[in-house]
Amino acid sequence: MPLLVGPQNSTSGKQDYQDEKKSVTGTKTLNFTAIATDLDEEWEEILQSPELPQAGGRWNGYRVRTVTPTSRKPITYQNRATMLWDITVELAEDEKPENPEEWPPEVSWDSEVEEVHCGADVVDGRKVENTAGEPLVLTRPQTVTVLSISRYYKDFPPSWIFLYTNTVSVSEFWGAPAQSARMEKISIAYEGIEVPQCLAFPTGGKHRFAKVSYTIKVRDTLTSATPWKASLLNFGSRCRPANGKPAQRALDVQGHPIEVKLDANGLKLGENAQAIYLDFNVYPLRDWSPLGISQTECGF
């Protein structure tokens, strides 16, 4: 095995194929010296030295890009004739993929407070009512998680803004249960990005990409499994009579119009019965998978 000496006189630098914001990669060059076992030892055998970084591998947190012999000369070492090899190793920080669509999305978390209706005790589940069974109006401040994601697309139809905003994810999203995440906002900014020749862009050059930013709000499911539904008290000025006839105006004993709470069949609710709340979907349910912004697709 050759005797490896180094690294020596390491240098660092920057290289890019577009601009510093999008594709600068930190590089580092190391210089090694290898003393061959004998005069006839070839480069392929020098490469076998276990201390020498290997192209495509890792070395001290860097990716090894190239391992190149730069020169060799005969020397005498320990009273024997052999060869001295000079070797240059180029290292690089992990580069972004050549295709901007494959760049890791930008992800951030935030929170905000909104006022929400509170229809039940969050500890024991009792309805928010007075002792006569009449509903009480109660709201409370609630922290809402805000997830922001930005990523690049070669093509992103602007019509998708209408398709996906103000919709609720039909399935689990970033650990949030199904129907608890709502798409608040989608914005598109177009950028010209210089890309190298690659499989996705055989000619390279500048291409237009859409940088799409998403704002997603997540409500907790402590009091409701479907927190983006509207929950309304089941009451009205009309109720169905017990004989099955069509709904009629609700009247008090003096014949004056009144509003009454209703049961599940539209009959007047008994005085001591628990009030019924009706849930309504006010946001469409949507499959967000075509957007490519799941937790796995964002690299988390």
PDB file of C-alpha atoms in Angstrom:
ATOM      1  CA  MET A   1       0.000   0.000   0.000  1.00  0.00           C
ATOM      2  CA  PRO A   2       1.225   3.515  -0.741  1.00  0.00           C
ATOM      3  CA  LEU A   3       2.127   5.881   2.089  1.00  0.00           C
ATOM      4  CA  LEU A   4      -0.268   8.803   2.070  1.00  0.00           C
ATOM      5  CA  VAL A   5       0.720  12.257   3.314  1.00  0.00           C
ATOM      6  CA  GLY A   6      -1.861  15.043   3.576  1.00  0.00           C
ATOM      7  CA  PRO A   7      -4.045  16.874   3.216  1.00  0.00           C
ATOM      8  CA  GLN A   8      -1.839  19.893   2.641  1.00  0.00           C
ATOM      9  CA  ASN A   9      -2.457  23.493   1.592  1.00  0.00           C
ATOM     10  CA  SER A  10      -6.216  23.133   1.427  1.00  0.00           C
ATOM     11  CA  THR A  11      -8.126  25.919  -0.280  1.00  0.00           C
ATOM     12  CA  SER A  12     -11.783  26.803  -0.342  1.00  0.00           C
ATOM     13  CA  GLY A  13     -13.908  28.708  -2.799  1.00  0.00           C
ATOM     14  CA  LYS A  14     -17.294  29.172  -4.381  1.00  0.00           C
ATOM     15  CA  GLN A  15     -18.680  28.036  -7.666  1.00  0.00           C
ATOM     16  CA  ASP A  16     -22.071  28.648  -9.192  1.00  0.00           C
ATOM     17  CA  TYR A  17     -24.025  28.226 -12.394  1.00  0.00           C
ATOM     18  CA  GLN A  18     -26.509  31.017 -11.741  1.00  0.00           C
ATOM     19  CA  ASP A  19     -26.400  33.348  -8.769  1.00  0.00           C
ATOM     20  CA  GLU A  20     -25.471  33.269  -5.147  1.00  0.00           C
ATOM     21  CA  LYS A  21     -29.035  33.146  -3.937  1.00  0.00           C
ATOM     22  CA  LYS A  22     -29.958  29.976  -5.715  1.00  0.00           C
ATOM     23  CA  SER A  23     -27.029  27.739  -6.526  1.00  0.00           C
ATOM     24  CA  VAL A  24     -23.752  28.663  -4.870  1.00  0.00           C
ATOM     25  CA  THR A  25     -21.909  25.612  -3.641  1.00  0.00           C
ATOM     26  CA  GLY A  26     -19.024  25.769  -1.202  1.00  0.00           C
ATOM     27  CA  THR A  27     -15.982  23.931  -2.552  1.00  0.00           C
ATOM     28  CA  LYS A  28     -12.716  22.852  -1.011  1.00  0.00           C
ATOM     29  CA  THR A  29      -9.529  21.578  -2.657  1.00  0.00           C
ATOM     30  CA  LEU A  30      -7.140  19.282  -0.809  1.00  0.00           C
ATOM     31  CA  ASN A  31      -3.631  18.335  -1.884  1.00  0.00           C
ATOM     32  CA  PHE A  32      -2.346  14.887  -0.956  1.00  0.00           C
ATOM     33  CA  THR A  33       1.032  13.286  -1.522  1.00  0.00           C
ATOM     34  CA  ALA A  34       1.377   9.534  -1.899  1.00  0.00           C
ATOM     35  CA  ILE A  35       4.641   7.620  -1.811  1.00  0.00           C
ATOM     36  CA  ALA A  36       4.226   4.530  -3.962  1.00  0.00           C
ATOM     37  CA  THR A  37       5.300   1.084  -2.818  1.00  0.00           C
ATOM     38  CA  ASP A  38       7.605   0.830  -5.855  1.00  0.00           C
ATOM     39  CA  LEU A  39       8.326   2.460  -9.203  1.00  0.00           C
ATOM     40  CA  ASP A  40       5.791   0.347 -11.058  1.00  0.00           C
ATOM     41  CA  GLU A  41       2.775   1.019  -8.833  1.00  0.00           C
ATOM     42  CA  GLU A  42      -0.049   2.396 -11.027  1.00  0.00           C
ATOM     43  CA  TRP A  43      -2.649   5.074 -10.278  1.00  0.00           C
ATOM     44  CA  GLU A  44      -5.375   2.473  -9.784  1.00  0.00           C
ATOM     45  CA  GLU A  45      -3.318   0.985  -6.966  1.00  0.00           C
ATOM     46  CA  ILE A  46      -2.643   4.382  -5.401  1.00  0.00           C
ATOM     47  CA  LEU A  47      -6.390   4.912  -5.281  1.00  0.00           C
ATOM     48  CA  GLN A  48      -6.736   1.871  -3.030  1.00  0.00           C
ATOM     49  CA  SER A  49      -5.152   3.716  -0.116  1.00  0.00           C
ATOM     50  CA  PRO A  50      -7.794   3.660   2.638  1.00  0.00           C
ATOM     51  CA  GLU A  51      -6.852   7.162   3.823  1.00  0.00           C
ATOM     52  CA  LEU A  52      -7.442   8.722   0.390  1.00  0.00           C
ATOM     53  CA  PRO A  53     -10.942  10.205  -0.150  1.00  0.00           C
ATOM     54  CA  GLN A  54     -12.908   8.348  -2.819  1.00  0.00           C
ATOM     55  CA  ALA A  55     -14.791  10.128  -5.613  1.00  0.00           C
ATOM     56  CA  GLY A  56     -18.529  10.051  -4.950  1.00  0.00           C
ATOM     57  CA  GLY A  57     -18.007   9.364  -1.267  1.00  0.00           C
ATOM     58  CA  ARG A  58     -17.929  11.552   1.826  1.00  0.00           C
ATOM     59  CA  TRP A  59     -14.988  13.146   3.641  1.00  0.00           C
ATOM     60  CA  ASN A  60     -15.353  15.185   6.841  1.00  0.00           C
ATOM     61  CA  GLY A  61     -18.881  16.311   5.978  1.00  0.00           C
ATOM     62  CA  TYR A  62     -18.124  17.113   2.327  1.00  0.00           C
ATOM     63  CA  ARG A  63     -18.999  15.248  -0.829  1.00  0.00           C
ATOM     64  CA  VAL A  64     -15.956  14.116  -2.783  1.00  0.00           C
ATOM     65  CA  ARG A  65     -16.330  15.342  -6.371  1.00  0.00           C
ATOM     66  CA  THR A  66     -13.030  14.339  -7.974  1.00  0.00           C
ATOM     67  CA  VAL A  67      -9.743  12.654  -7.057  1.00  0.00           C
ATOM     68  CA  THR A  68      -7.087  13.511  -9.657  1.00  0.00           C
ATOM     69  CA  PRO A  69      -3.359  12.758  -9.956  1.00  0.00           C
ATOM     70  CA  THR A  70      -1.621  16.022 -10.863  1.00  0.00           C
ATOM     71  CA  SER A  71       1.992  14.843 -11.148  1.00  0.00           C
ATOM     72  CA  ARG A  72       4.409  12.075 -10.300  1.00  0.00           C
ATOM     73  CA  LYS A  73       8.206  11.919 -10.070  1.00  0.00           C
ATOM     74  CA  PRO A  74      10.821   9.322  -9.099  1.00  0.00           C
ATOM     75  CA  ILE A  75      12.336   9.646  -5.632  1.00  0.00           C
ATOM     76  CA  THR A  76      14.430   7.639  -3.211  1.00  0.00           C
ATOM     77  CA  TYR A  77      12.615   6.793  -0.016  1.00  0.00           C
ATOM     78  CA  GLN A  78      14.142   4.693   2.767  1.00  0.00           C
ATOM     79  CA  ASN A  79      16.975   3.628   0.470  1.00  0.00           C
ATOM     80  CA  ARG A  80      14.666   2.421  -2.302  1.00  0.00           C
ATOM     81  CA  ALA A  81      13.578   3.875  -5.620  1.00  0.00           C
ATOM     82  CA  THR A  82       9.889   4.670  -5.856  1.00  0.00           C
ATOM     83  CA  MET A  83       7.400   7.269  -7.136  1.00  0.00           C
ATOM     84  CA  LEU A  84       5.965  10.360  -5.466  1.00  0.00           C
ATOM     85  CA  TRP A  85       2.429  11.169  -6.553  1.00  0.00           C
ATOM     86  CA  ASP A  86       0.751  14.564  -6.099  1.00  0.00           C
ATOM     87  CA  ILE A  87      -3.033  14.235  -5.841  1.00  0.00           C
ATOM     88  CA  THR A  88      -5.725  16.891  -5.869  1.00  0.00           C
ATOM     89  CA  VAL A  89      -9.059  16.156  -4.208  1.00  0.00           C
ATOM     90  CA  GLU A  90     -12.009  18.455  -4.872  1.00  0.00           C
ATOM     91  CA  LEU A  91     -14.727  18.498  -2.232  1.00  0.00           C
ATOM     92  CA  ALA A  92     -18.119  20.182  -2.310  1.00  0.00           C
ATOM     93  CA  GLU A  93     -20.926  20.892   0.050  1.00  0.00           C
ATOM     94  CA  ASP A  94     -24.096  19.051  -0.897  1.00  0.00           C
ATOM     95  CA  GLU A  95     -25.344  20.735  -4.051  1.00  0.00           C
ATOM     96  CA  LYS A  96     -28.903  21.479  -4.951  1.00  0.00           C
ATOM     97  CA  PRO A  97     -30.188  19.290  -7.768  1.00  0.00           C
ATOM     98  CA  GLU A  98     -29.760  20.670 -11.275  1.00  0.00           C
ATOM     99  CA  ASN A  99     -33.528  20.888 -11.792  1.00  0.00           C
ATOM    100  CA  PRO A 100     -35.075  23.673  -9.618  1.00  0.00           C
ATOM    101  CA  GLU A 101     -38.242  21.585  -9.319  1.00  0.00           C
ATOM    102  CA  GLU A 102     -36.176  19.178  -7.213  1.00  0.00           C
ATOM    103  CA  TRP A 103     -34.746  21.852  -4.906  1.00  0.00           C
ATOM    104  CA  PRO A 104     -35.767  21.337  -1.272  1.00  0.00           C
ATOM    105  CA  PRO A 105     -38.866  23.424  -0.504  1.00  0.00           C
ATOM    106  CA  GLU A 106     -38.585  26.289   1.974  1.00  0.00           C
ATOM    107  CA  VAL A 107     -40.642  25.479   5.076  1.00  0.00           C
ATOM    108  CA  SER A 108     -41.471  27.605   8.119  1.00  0.00           C
ATOM    109  CA  TRP A 109     -43.898  27.429  11.025  1.00  0.00           C
ATOM    110  CA  ASP A 110     -45.753  30.251  12.756  1.00  0.00           C
ATOM    111  CA  SER A 111     -48.910  30.778  14.773  1.00  0.00           C
ATOM    112  CA  GLU A 112     -51.700  33.303  15.141  1.00  0.00           C
ATOM    113  CA  VAL A 113     -54.718  33.735  17.378  1.00  0.00           C
ATOM    114  CA  GLU A 114     -58.316  33.765  16.173  1.00  0.00           C
ATOM    115  CA  GLU A 115     -61.621  34.037  17.999  1.00  0.00           C
ATOM    116  CA  VAL A 116     -63.656  30.829  17.722  1.00  0.00           C
ATOM    117  CA  HIS A 117     -67.079  29.675  18.862  1.00  0.00           C
ATOM    118  CA  CYS A 118     -67.016  27.490  21.937  1.00  0.00           C
ATOM    119  CA  GLY A 119     -70.067  25.237  22.056  1.00  0.00           C
ATOM    120  CA  ALA A 120     -68.889  22.786  24.704  1.00  0.00           C
ATOM    121  CA  ASP A 121     -66.718  22.567  27.793  1.00  0.00           C
ATOM    122  CA  VAL A 122     -63.285  21.472  26.542  1.00  0.00           C
ATOM    123  CA  VAL A 123     -62.662  19.357  29.653  1.00  0.00           C
ATOM    124  CA  ASP A 124     -65.894  17.453  30.288  1.00  0.00           C
ATOM    125  CA  GLY A 125     -67.794  18.023  27.021  1.00  0.00           C
ATOM    126  CA  ARG A 126     -70.864  19.731  28.551  1.00  0.00           C
ATOM    127  CA  LYS A 127     -72.804  21.931  26.155  1.00  0.00           C
ATOM    128  CA  VAL A 128     -72.465  25.666  26.765  1.00  0.00           C
ATOM    129  CA  GLU A 129     -75.991  26.294  28.091  1.00  0.00           C
ATOM    130  CA  ASN A 130     -77.667  27.900  31.062  1.00  0.00           C
ATOM    131  CA  THR A 131     -79.503  25.845  33.675  1.00  0.00           C
ATOM    132  CA  ALA A 132     -82.709  26.078  31.663  1.00  0.00           C
ATOM    133  CA  GLY A 133     -81.047  24.446  28.650  1.00  0.00           C
ATOM    134  CA  GLU A 134     -80.805  27.668  26.685  1.00  0.00           C
ATOM    135  CA  PRO A 135     -77.562  27.945  24.662  1.00  0.00           C
ATOM    136  CA  LEU A 136     -75.085  30.599  25.714  1.00  0.00           C
ATOM    137  CA  VAL A 137     -72.963  32.533  23.263  1.00  0.00           C
ATOM    138  CA  LEU A 138     -69.310  31.906  24.113  1.00  0.00           C
ATOM    139  CA  THR A 139     -66.166  32.533  22.104  1.00  0.00           C
ATOM    140  CA  ARG A 140     -62.552  32.031  23.042  1.00  0.00           C
ATOM    141  CA  PRO A 141     -59.136  32.923  21.614  1.00  0.00           C
ATOM    142  CA  GLN A 142     -57.474  29.939  20.010  1.00  0.00           C
ATOM    143  CA  THR A 143     -53.979  29.579  18.612  1.00  0.00           C
ATOM    144  CA  VAL A 144     -53.897  28.370  15.030  1.00  0.00           C
ATOM    145  CA  THR A 145     -50.769  26.797  13.576  1.00  0.00           C
ATOM    146  CA  VAL A 146     -49.609  28.406  10.310  1.00  0.00           C
ATOM    147  CA  LEU A 147     -47.439  26.383   7.937  1.00  0.00           C
ATOM    148  CA  SER A 148     -45.697  28.162   5.034  1.00  0.00           C
ATOM    149  CA  ILE A 149     -44.179  26.239   2.112  1.00  0.00           C
ATOM    150  CA  SER A 150     -42.473  27.556  -1.025  1.00  0.00           C
ATOM    151  CA  ARG A 151     -41.203  25.472  -3.933  1.00  0.00           C
ATOM    152  CA  TYR A 152     -40.473  25.744  -7.666  1.00  0.00           C
ATOM    153  CA  TYR A 153     -42.535  24.375 -10.551  1.00  0.00           C
ATOM    154  CA  LYS A 154     -41.786  24.480 -14.269  1.00  0.00           C
ATOM    155  CA  ASP A 155     -45.501  24.846 -14.899  1.00  0.00           C
ATOM    156  CA  PHE A 156     -48.128  25.847 -12.356  1.00  0.00           C
ATOM    157  CA  PRO A 157     -51.584  26.735 -13.707  1.00  0.00           C
ATOM    158  CA  PRO A 158     -52.855  29.956 -12.065  1.00  0.00           C
ATOM    159  CA  SER A 159     -56.294  28.330 -12.049  1.00  0.00           C
ATOM    160  CA  TRP A 160     -54.994  26.086  -9.267  1.00  0.00           C
ATOM    161  CA  ILE A 161     -55.213  29.073  -6.943  1.00  0.00           C
ATOM    162  CA  PHE A 162     -58.991  28.887  -7.283  1.00  0.00           C
ATOM    163  CA  LEU A 163     -58.955  25.108  -7.170  1.00  0.00           C
ATOM    164  CA  TYR A 164     -57.034  24.759  -3.908  1.00  0.00           C
ATOM    165  CA  THR A 165     -57.428  27.921  -1.807  1.00  0.00           C
ATOM    166  CA  ASN A 166     -60.176  27.802   0.812  1.00  0.00           C
ATOM    167  CA  THR A 167     -60.200  24.030   0.692  1.00  0.00           C
ATOM    168  CA  VAL A 168     -59.590  21.541   3.478  1.00  0.00           C
ATOM    169  CA  SER A 169     -57.230  18.610   3.088  1.00  0.00           C
ATOM    170  CA  VAL A 170     -59.237  15.424   2.785  1.00  0.00           C
ATOM    171  CA  SER A 171     -56.390  13.380   4.281  1.00  0.00           C
ATOM    172  CA  GLU A 172     -53.733  13.747   6.957  1.00  0.00           C
ATOM    173  CA  PHE A 173     -51.313  16.588   6.238  1.00  0.00           C
ATOM    174  CA  TRP A 174     -47.961  17.102   7.981  1.00  0.00           C
ATOM    175  CA  GLY A 175     -49.212  15.086  10.949  1.00  0.00           C
ATOM    176  CA  ALA A 176     -52.462  17.050  11.226  1.00  0.00           C
ATOM    177  CA  PRO A 177     -55.578  14.839  11.114  1.00  0.00           C
ATOM    178  CA  ALA A 178     -57.729  14.758   7.996  1.00  0.00           C
ATOM    179  CA  GLN A 179     -59.944  17.851   7.576  1.00  0.00           C
ATOM    180  CA  SER A 180     -57.983  19.959  10.074  1.00  0.00           C
ATOM    181  CA  ALA A 181     -55.709  21.791   7.569  1.00  0.00           C
ATOM    182  CA  ARG A 182     -57.088  24.584   5.351  1.00  0.00           C
ATOM    183  CA  MET A 183     -55.363  26.232   2.392  1.00  0.00           C
ATOM    184  CA  GLU A 184     -55.412  29.921   3.277  1.00  0.00           C
ATOM    185  CA  LYS A 185     -53.385  31.397   0.418  1.00  0.00           C
ATOM    186  CA  ILE A 186     -51.394  30.519  -2.725  1.00  0.00           C
ATOM    187  CA  SER A 187     -49.134  33.025  -4.468  1.00  0.00           C
ATOM    188  CA  ILE A 188     -47.029  32.670  -7.630  1.00  0.00           C
ATOM    189  CA  ALA A 189     -43.849  34.582  -8.552  1.00  0.00           C
ATOM    190  CA  TYR A 190     -42.106  33.849 -11.866  1.00  0.00           C
ATOM    191  CA  GLU A 191     -38.304  33.734 -11.998  1.00  0.00           C
ATOM    192  CA  GLY A 192     -35.794  33.128 -14.758  1.00  0.00           C
ATOM    193  CA  ILE A 193     -33.234  30.596 -13.563  1.00  0.00           C
ATOM    194  CA  GLU A 194     -30.092  29.502 -15.404  1.00  0.00           C
ATOM    195  CA  VAL A 195     -29.786  25.734 -15.332  1.00  0.00           C
ATOM    196  CA  PRO A 196     -27.000  23.478 -16.596  1.00  0.00           C
ATOM    197  CA  GLN A 197     -27.492  20.811 -19.221  1.00  0.00           C
ATOM    198  CA  CYS A 198     -29.230  17.921 -17.529  1.00  0.00           C
ATOM    199  CA  LEU A 199     -31.802  15.234 -18.206  1.00  0.00           C
ATOM    200  CA  ALA A 200     -34.739  17.556 -17.501  1.00  0.00           C
ATOM    201  CA  PHE A 201     -33.238  20.411 -19.595  1.00  0.00           C
ATOM    202  CA  PRO A 202     -31.012  18.926 -22.336  1.00  0.00           C
ATOM    203  CA  THR A 203     -30.042  22.347 -23.730  1.00  0.00           C
ATOM    204  CA  GLY A 204     -29.543  24.099 -20.402  1.00  0.00           C
ATOM    205  CA  GLY A 205     -29.811  27.897 -20.380  1.00  0.00           C
ATOM    206  CA  LYS A 206     -32.314  30.198 -18.725  1.00  0.00           C
ATOM    207  CA  HIS A 207     -35.809  28.863 -18.087  1.00  0.00           C
ATOM    208  CA  ARG A 208     -38.831  30.395 -16.430  1.00  0.00           C
ATOM    209  CA  PHE A 209     -40.016  28.766 -13.219  1.00  0.00           C
ATOM    210  CA  ALA A 210     -42.940  29.507 -10.945  1.00  0.00           C
ATOM    211  CA  LYS A 211     -42.049  29.899  -7.284  1.00  0.00           C
ATOM    212  CA  VAL A 212     -45.274  29.004  -5.520  1.00  0.00           C
ATOM    213  CA  SER A 213     -45.834  29.880  -1.873  1.00  0.00           C
ATOM    214  CA  TYR A 214     -48.524  28.249   0.256  1.00  0.00           C
ATOM    215  CA  THR A 215     -50.026  29.411   3.547  1.00  0.00           C
ATOM    216  CA  ILE A 216     -51.830  26.637   5.401  1.00  0.00           C
ATOM    217  CA  LYS A 217     -53.701  27.006   8.677  1.00  0.00           C
ATOM    218  CA  VAL A 218     -54.217  24.068  11.006  1.00  0.00           C
ATOM    219  CA  ARG A 219     -56.844  23.995  13.754  1.00  0.00           C
ATOM    220  CA  ASP A 220     -56.624  21.546  16.629  1.00  0.00           C
ATOM    221  CA  THR A 221     -59.172  18.778  16.966  1.00  0.00           C
ATOM    222  CA  LEU A 222     -59.645  19.058  20.728  1.00  0.00           C
ATOM    223  CA  THR A 223     -63.351  19.892  20.564  1.00  0.00           C
ATOM    224  CA  SER A 224     -64.192  18.747  17.038  1.00  0.00           C
ATOM    225  CA  ALA A 225     -62.831  16.140  14.656  1.00  0.00           C
ATOM    226  CA  THR A 226     -63.765  18.487  11.804  1.00  0.00           C
ATOM    227  CA  PRO A 227     -62.760  21.946  13.112  1.00  0.00           C
ATOM    228  CA  TRP A 228     -63.346  23.780   9.817  1.00  0.00           C
ATOM    229  CA  LYS A 229     -67.045  22.886   9.751  1.00  0.00           C
ATOM    230  CA  ALA A 230     -69.608  25.455  10.921  1.00  0.00           C
ATOM    231  CA  SER A 231     -71.593  24.344  13.971  1.00  0.00           C
ATOM    232  CA  LEU A 232     -75.008  26.005  14.417  1.00  0.00           C
ATOM    233  CA  LEU A 233     -77.731  25.579  17.004  1.00  0.00           C
ATOM    234  CA  ASN A 234     -80.719  23.662  15.640  1.00  0.00           C
ATOM    235  CA  PHE A 235     -83.519  26.170  16.249  1.00  0.00           C
ATOM    236  CA  GLY A 236     -86.020  28.229  14.256  1.00  0.00           C
ATOM    237  CA  SER A 237     -89.365  29.913  14.041  1.00  0.00           C
ATOM    238  CA  ARG A 238     -91.030  26.845  12.525  1.00  0.00           C
ATOM    239  CA  CYS A 239     -91.359  23.297  13.797  1.00  0.00           C
ATOM    240  CA  ARG A 240     -93.076  20.111  12.708  1.00  0.00           C
ATOM    241  CA  PRO A 241     -96.197  19.021  14.586  1.00  0.00           C
ATOM    242  CA  ALA A 242     -96.221  15.559  16.109  1.00  0.00           C
ATOM    243  CA  ASN A 243     -98.898  14.387  13.619  1.00  0.00           C
ATOM    244  CA  GLY A 244     -96.389  14.531  10.761  1.00  0.00           C
ATOM    245  CA  LYS A 245     -97.917  17.517   8.986  1.00  0.00           C
ATOM    246  CA  PRO A 246     -95.644  20.113   7.328  1.00  0.00           C
ATOM    247  CA  ALA A 247     -93.711  22.505   9.532  1.00  0.00           C
ATOM    248  CA  GLN A 248     -95.771  25.303  11.017  1.00  0.00           C
ATOM    249  CA  ARG A 249     -95.074  28.596  12.693  1.00  0.00           C
ATOM    250  CA  ALA A 250     -94.062  28.067  16.330  1.00  0.00           C
ATOM    251  CA  LEU A 251     -96.414  29.853  18.747  1.00  0.00           C
ATOM    252  CA  ASP A 252     -96.506  30.345  22.496  1.00  0.00           C
ATOM    253  CA  VAL A 253     -99.609  29.673  24.581  1.00  0.00           C
ATOM    254  CA  GLN A 254    -100.951  33.129  23.742  1.00  0.00           C
ATOM    255  CA  GLY A 255    -100.489  32.455  20.023  1.00  0.00           C
ATOM    256  CA  HIS A 256     -97.474  34.749  19.605  1.00  0.00           C
ATOM    257  CA  PRO A 257     -94.683  33.702  17.184  1.00  0.00           C
ATOM    258  CA  ILE A 258     -91.585  32.415  18.942  1.00  0.00           C
ATOM    259  CA  GLU A 259     -88.334  30.661  18.140  1.00  0.00           C
ATOM    260  CA  VAL A 260     -87.802  27.181  19.517  1.00  0.00           C
ATOM    261  CA  LYS A 261     -85.036  24.608  19.676  1.00  0.00           C
ATOM    262  CA  LEU A 262     -85.621  21.593  17.474  1.00  0.00           C
ATOM    263  CA  ASP A 263     -84.873  17.914  17.773  1.00  0.00           C
ATOM    264  CA  ALA A 264     -83.350  15.759  15.031  1.00  0.00           C
ATOM    265  CA  ASN A 265     -86.768  15.402  13.322  1.00  0.00           C
ATOM    266  CA  GLY A 266     -87.698  19.094  13.370  1.00  0.00           C
ATOM    267  CA  LEU A 267     -90.074  18.729  16.324  1.00  0.00           C
ATOM    268  CA  LYS A 268     -90.017  21.197  19.183  1.00  0.00           C
ATOM    269  CA  LEU A 269     -87.333  20.115  21.615  1.00  0.00           C
ATOM    270  CA  GLY A 270     -88.414  19.291  25.143  1.00  0.00           C
ATOM    271  CA  GLU A 271     -87.624  21.800  27.846  1.00  0.00           C
ATOM    272  CA  ASN A 272     -85.041  19.590  29.548  1.00  0.00           C
ATOM    273  CA  ALA A 273     -83.586  17.990  26.413  1.00  0.00           C
ATOM    274  CA  GLN A 274     -80.045  18.773  25.334  1.00  0.00           C
ATOM    275  CA  ALA A 275     -79.740  21.235  22.473  1.00  0.00           C
ATOM    276  CA  ILE A 276     -78.696  19.875  19.094  1.00  0.00           C
ATOM    277  CA  TYR A 277     -76.052  21.503  16.921  1.00  0.00           C
ATOM    278  CA  LEU A 278     -75.880  21.021  13.165  1.00  0.00           C
ATOM    279  CA  ASP A 279     -72.521  20.814  11.361  1.00  0.00           C
ATOM    280  CA  PHE A 280     -72.067  22.162   7.833  1.00  0.00           C
ATOM    281  CA  ASN A 281     -69.115  21.934   5.462  1.00  0.00           C
ATOM    282  CA  VAL A 282     -68.295  25.516   4.479  1.00  0.00           C
ATOM    283  CA  TYR A 283     -65.013  24.599   2.732  1.00  0.00           C
ATOM    284  CA  PRO A 284     -64.709  21.950   0.012  1.00  0.00           C
ATOM    285  CA  LEU A 285     -62.650  18.859   0.791  1.00  0.00           C
ATOM    286  CA  ARG A 286     -59.735  18.471  -1.612  1.00  0.00           C
ATOM    287  CA  ASP A 287     -56.901  16.044  -2.291  1.00  0.00           C
ATOM    288  CA  TRP A 288     -53.713  18.128  -2.111  1.00  0.00           C
ATOM    289  CA  SER A 289     -51.344  15.412  -3.340  1.00  0.00           C
ATOM    290  CA  PRO A 290     -50.943  16.953  -6.876  1.00  0.00           C
ATOM    291  CA  LEU A 291     -49.215  19.941  -5.251  1.00  0.00           C
ATOM    292  CA  GLY A 292     -46.250  17.868  -4.068  1.00  0.00           C
ATOM    293  CA  ILE A 293     -46.009  19.558  -0.656  1.00  0.00           C
ATOM    294  CA  SER A 294     -46.487  16.633   1.714  1.00  0.00           C
ATOM    295  CA  GLN A 295     -44.135  16.229   4.645  1.00  0.00           C
ATOM    296  CA  THR A 296     -42.229  13.463   2.856  1.00  0.00           C
ATOM    297  CA  GLU A 297     -41.967  15.415  -0.418  1.00  0.00           C
ATOM    298  CA  CYS A 298     -40.558  18.400   1.486  1.00  0.00           C
ATOM    299  CA  GLY A 299     -37.843  16.211   2.994  1.00  0.00           C
ATOM    300  CA  PHE A 300     -39.098  16.150   6.579  1.00  0.00           C
TER     301      PHE A 300
END
